[in-house]
PDB file of C-alpha atoms in Angstrom:
ATOM      1  CA  UNK A   1      85.326  10.189 -17.318  1.00  0.00           C
ATOM      2  CA  UNK A   2      88.856  11.182 -16.387  1.00  0.00           C
ATOM      3  CA  UNK A   3      91.965   9.258 -17.424  1.00  0.00           C
ATOM      4  CA  UNK A   4      92.437   8.045 -13.855  1.00  0.00           C
ATOM      5  CA  UNK A   5      88.818   6.848 -13.865  1.00  0.00           C
ATOM      6  CA  UNK A   6      89.386   4.992 -17.113  1.00  0.00           C
ATOM      7  CA  UNK A   7      92.579   3.518 -15.713  1.00  0.00           C
ATOM      8  CA  UNK A   8      90.827   1.950 -12.714  1.00  0.00           C
ATOM      9  CA  UNK A   9      88.294   0.296 -15.050  1.00  0.00           C
ATOM     10  CA  UNK A  10      91.240  -1.316 -16.807  1.00  0.00           C
ATOM     11  CA  UNK A  11      93.098  -2.418 -13.662  1.00  0.00           C
ATOM     12  CA  UNK A  12      91.182  -5.663 -12.889  1.00  0.00           C
ATOM     13  CA  UNK A  13      91.698  -6.938 -16.446  1.00  0.00           C
ATOM     14  CA  UNK A  14      95.428  -6.206 -16.334  1.00  0.00           C
ATOM     15  CA  UNK A  15      95.676  -7.835 -12.908  1.00  0.00           C
ATOM     16  CA  UNK A  16      93.990 -10.934 -14.325  1.00  0.00           C
ATOM     17  CA  UNK A  17      96.395 -10.984 -17.287  1.00  0.00           C
ATOM     18  CA  UNK A  18      99.348 -10.973 -14.915  1.00  0.00           C
ATOM     19  CA  UNK A  19      97.858 -13.520 -12.468  1.00  0.00           C
ATOM     20  CA  UNK A  20      99.776 -16.517 -13.776  1.00  0.00           C
ATOM     21  CA  UNK A  21     103.097 -14.689 -13.866  1.00  0.00           C
ATOM     22  CA  UNK A  22     103.125 -14.208 -17.619  1.00  0.00           C
ATOM     23  CA  UNK A  23     101.171 -12.164 -20.103  1.00  0.00           C
ATOM     24  CA  UNK A  24     100.155 -14.126 -23.170  1.00  0.00           C
ATOM     25  CA  UNK A  25      99.806 -12.498 -26.561  1.00  0.00           C
ATOM     26  CA  UNK A  26      96.222 -13.837 -26.754  1.00  0.00           C
ATOM     27  CA  UNK A  27      95.371 -11.916 -23.579  1.00  0.00           C
ATOM     28  CA  UNK A  28      96.843  -8.676 -24.898  1.00  0.00           C
ATOM     29  CA  UNK A  29      95.004  -9.075 -28.212  1.00  0.00           C
ATOM     30  CA  UNK A  30      91.748  -9.885 -26.410  1.00  0.00           C
ATOM     31  CA  UNK A  31      92.032  -6.869 -24.126  1.00  0.00           C
ATOM     32  CA  UNK A  32      93.023  -4.528 -26.945  1.00  0.00           C
ATOM     33  CA  UNK A  33      90.089  -5.705 -29.072  1.00  0.00           C
ATOM     34  CA  UNK A  34      87.613  -5.333 -26.218  1.00  0.00           C
ATOM     35  CA  UNK A  35      88.774  -1.846 -25.419  1.00  0.00           C
ATOM     36  CA  UNK A  36      88.615  -0.769 -29.062  1.00  0.00           C
ATOM     37  CA  UNK A  37      84.844  -1.338 -28.984  1.00  0.00           C
ATOM     38  CA  UNK A  38      84.166  -0.044 -25.484  1.00  0.00           C
ATOM     39  CA  UNK A  39      82.513   3.367 -25.204  1.00  0.00           C
ATOM     40  CA  UNK A  40      84.724   3.961 -22.163  1.00  0.00           C
ATOM     41  CA  UNK A  41      88.017   3.508 -24.043  1.00  0.00           C
ATOM     42  CA  UNK A  42      86.999   4.518 -27.577  1.00  0.00           C
ATOM     43  CA  UNK A  43      87.951   8.200 -27.128  1.00  0.00           C
ATOM     44  CA  UNK A  44      91.510   7.271 -26.131  1.00  0.00           C
ATOM     45  CA  UNK A  45      92.562   5.421 -29.265  1.00  0.00           C
ATOM     46  CA  UNK A  46      94.861   2.437 -29.530  1.00  0.00           C
ATOM     47  CA  UNK A  47      98.206   3.976 -28.561  1.00  0.00           C
ATOM     48  CA  UNK A  48      96.916   5.716 -25.445  1.00  0.00           C
ATOM     49  CA  UNK A  49      95.097   2.560 -24.390  1.00  0.00           C
ATOM     50  CA  UNK A  50      98.273   0.494 -24.867  1.00  0.00           C
ATOM     51  CA  UNK A  51     100.212   3.020 -22.814  1.00  0.00           C
ATOM     52  CA  UNK A  52      97.569   2.804 -20.095  1.00  0.00           C
ATOM     53  CA  UNK A  53      97.888  -1.006 -19.981  1.00  0.00           C
ATOM     54  CA  UNK A  54     101.659  -0.608 -19.514  1.00  0.00           C
ATOM     55  CA  UNK A  55     101.108   1.967 -16.777  1.00  0.00           C
ATOM     56  CA  UNK A  56      98.766  -0.356 -14.870  1.00  0.00           C
ATOM     57  CA  UNK A  57     101.357  -3.146 -15.172  1.00  0.00           C
ATOM     58  CA  UNK A  58     103.938  -0.810 -13.636  1.00  0.00           C
ATOM     59  CA  UNK A  59     101.492   0.031 -10.833  1.00  0.00           C
ATOM     60  CA  UNK A  60     101.060  -3.693 -10.149  1.00  0.00           C
ATOM     61  CA  UNK A  61     104.828  -4.191  -9.967  1.00  0.00           C
ATOM     62  CA  UNK A  62     105.354  -1.134  -7.791  1.00  0.00           C
ATOM     63  CA  UNK A  63     102.356  -1.225  -5.444  1.00  0.00           C
ATOM     64  CA  UNK A  64     101.099  -4.796  -5.698  1.00  0.00           C
ATOM     65  CA  UNK A  65      97.728  -6.168  -6.715  1.00  0.00           C
ATOM     66  CA  UNK A  66      95.972  -5.450  -3.409  1.00  0.00           C
ATOM     67  CA  UNK A  67      96.511  -1.725  -3.635  1.00  0.00           C
ATOM     68  CA  UNK A  68      95.622  -1.558  -7.332  1.00  0.00           C
ATOM     69  CA  UNK A  69      92.372  -3.509  -6.989  1.00  0.00           C
ATOM     70  CA  UNK A  70      91.393  -1.652  -3.817  1.00  0.00           C
ATOM     71  CA  UNK A  71      91.802   1.656  -5.648  1.00  0.00           C
ATOM     72  CA  UNK A  72      89.551   0.410  -8.430  1.00  0.00           C
ATOM     73  CA  UNK A  73      86.899  -0.807  -6.006  1.00  0.00           C
ATOM     74  CA  UNK A  74      86.908   2.479  -4.082  1.00  0.00           C
ATOM     75  CA  UNK A  75      86.804   4.644  -7.207  1.00  0.00           C
ATOM     76  CA  UNK A  76      84.285   2.906  -9.442  1.00  0.00           C
ATOM     77  CA  UNK A  77      80.509   2.963  -9.211  1.00  0.00           C
ATOM     78  CA  UNK A  78      78.805  -0.416  -8.718  1.00  0.00           C
ATOM     79  CA  UNK A  79      77.877  -0.497 -12.428  1.00  0.00           C
ATOM     80  CA  UNK A  80      81.462   0.184 -13.551  1.00  0.00           C
ATOM     81  CA  UNK A  81      82.766  -2.428 -11.118  1.00  0.00           C
ATOM     82  CA  UNK A  82      80.657  -4.950 -13.042  1.00  0.00           C
ATOM     83  CA  UNK A  83      82.029  -3.626 -16.338  1.00  0.00           C
ATOM     84  CA  UNK A  84      85.602  -3.848 -15.076  1.00  0.00           C
ATOM     85  CA  UNK A  85      84.971  -7.403 -13.890  1.00  0.00           C
ATOM     86  CA  UNK A  86      83.554  -8.328 -17.318  1.00  0.00           C
ATOM     87  CA  UNK A  87      86.789  -7.129 -18.933  1.00  0.00           C
ATOM     88  CA  UNK A  88      88.802  -9.170 -16.433  1.00  0.00           C
ATOM     89  CA  UNK A  89      86.739 -12.297 -17.066  1.00  0.00           C
ATOM     90  CA  UNK A  90      87.050 -11.958 -20.836  1.00  0.00           C
ATOM     91  CA  UNK A  91      90.821 -11.588 -20.555  1.00  0.00           C
ATOM     92  CA  UNK A  92      90.972 -14.688 -18.372  1.00  0.00           C
ATOM     93  CA  UNK A  93      89.093 -16.623 -21.060  1.00  0.00           C
ATOM     94  CA  UNK A  94      91.188 -15.304 -23.986  1.00  0.00           C
ATOM     95  CA  UNK A  95      92.603 -18.782 -24.556  1.00  0.00           C
ATOM     96  CA  UNK A  96      89.240 -20.492 -24.001  1.00  0.00           C
ATOM     97  CA  UNK A  97      90.357 -21.900 -20.639  1.00  0.00           C
ATOM     98  CA  UNK A  98      89.909 -20.537 -17.140  1.00  0.00           C
ATOM     99  CA  UNK A  99      93.062 -21.513 -15.233  1.00  0.00           C
ATOM    100  CA  UNK A 100      93.121 -22.012 -11.466  1.00  0.00           C
ATOM    101  CA  UNK A 101      95.281 -18.909 -10.886  1.00  0.00           C
ATOM    102  CA  UNK A 102      92.837 -16.876 -12.979  1.00  0.00           C
ATOM    103  CA  UNK A 103      89.858 -18.270 -11.021  1.00  0.00           C
ATOM    104  CA  UNK A 104      91.529 -17.279  -7.764  1.00  0.00           C
ATOM    105  CA  UNK A 105      92.262 -13.760  -8.960  1.00  0.00           C
ATOM    106  CA  UNK A 106      88.739 -13.339 -10.343  1.00  0.00           C
ATOM    107  CA  UNK A 107      87.172 -14.528  -7.110  1.00  0.00           C
ATOM    108  CA  UNK A 108      89.280 -12.112  -5.089  1.00  0.00           C
ATOM    109  CA  UNK A 109      88.566  -9.303  -7.528  1.00  0.00           C
ATOM    110  CA  UNK A 110      84.815  -9.912  -7.360  1.00  0.00           C
ATOM    111  CA  UNK A 111      84.967  -9.893  -3.579  1.00  0.00           C
ATOM    112  CA  UNK A 112      87.010  -6.674  -3.439  1.00  0.00           C
ATOM    113  CA  UNK A 113      84.712  -5.067  -6.021  1.00  0.00           C
ATOM    114  CA  UNK A 114      81.728  -6.045  -3.862  1.00  0.00           C
ATOM    115  CA  UNK A 115      79.916  -7.739  -6.731  1.00  0.00           C
ATOM    116  CA  UNK A 116      76.729  -9.490  -5.750  1.00  0.00           C
ATOM    117  CA  UNK A 117      76.742 -13.261  -6.099  1.00  0.00           C
ATOM    118  CA  UNK A 118      74.090 -12.891  -8.798  1.00  0.00           C
ATOM    119  CA  UNK A 119      76.232 -10.500 -10.865  1.00  0.00           C
ATOM    120  CA  UNK A 120      79.320 -12.653 -10.370  1.00  0.00           C
ATOM    121  CA  UNK A 121      77.517 -15.822 -11.469  1.00  0.00           C
ATOM    122  CA  UNK A 122      75.922 -14.099 -14.477  1.00  0.00           C
ATOM    123  CA  UNK A 123      79.201 -12.656 -15.722  1.00  0.00           C
ATOM    124  CA  UNK A 124      81.043 -15.959 -15.291  1.00  0.00           C
ATOM    125  CA  UNK A 125      78.285 -17.860 -17.099  1.00  0.00           C
ATOM    126  CA  UNK A 126      77.891 -15.503 -20.056  1.00  0.00           C
ATOM    127  CA  UNK A 127      81.591 -14.878 -20.650  1.00  0.00           C
ATOM    128  CA  UNK A 128      82.325 -18.606 -20.410  1.00  0.00           C
ATOM    129  CA  UNK A 129      79.737 -19.189 -23.139  1.00  0.00           C
ATOM    130  CA  UNK A 130      81.180 -16.383 -25.281  1.00  0.00           C
ATOM    131  CA  UNK A 131      84.808 -17.373 -24.947  1.00  0.00           C
ATOM    132  CA  UNK A 132      84.756 -21.160 -25.312  1.00  0.00           C
ATOM    133  CA  UNK A 133      87.580 -22.629 -27.298  1.00  0.00           C
ATOM    134  CA  UNK A 134      86.887 -24.244 -30.655  1.00  0.00           C
ATOM    135  CA  UNK A 135      87.577 -27.611 -29.017  1.00  0.00           C
ATOM    136  CA  UNK A 136      84.556 -27.293 -26.689  1.00  0.00           C
TER     137      UNK A 136
END
């Protein structure tokens, strides 16, 4: 996979991180940890992955979320759209809570990525179970 291909897998997660207007340390840590164990990002290493996150953030500021997510949806295979959405969902749940702004972004992302309702529901259900807060 090319660097630009890897970058579009990352874009929905970064968009979700930025959805509420701030990027929490817990979200950055969650995303960094996920990517460290992903076969897609493993060859890059930590520094290159961090640089890629920053580059996607710049793309969001420059071009806006619609263009960034549309590029991802048009570039990725259906299977990698699901993977990208899983990353986005896990980032949204980094603090154990799915905020309204995050729900809205995830719903729009799933729609743009043309996820089936079955895939969407499965990802939401499993990641919610995985990422519950200790207070649950």
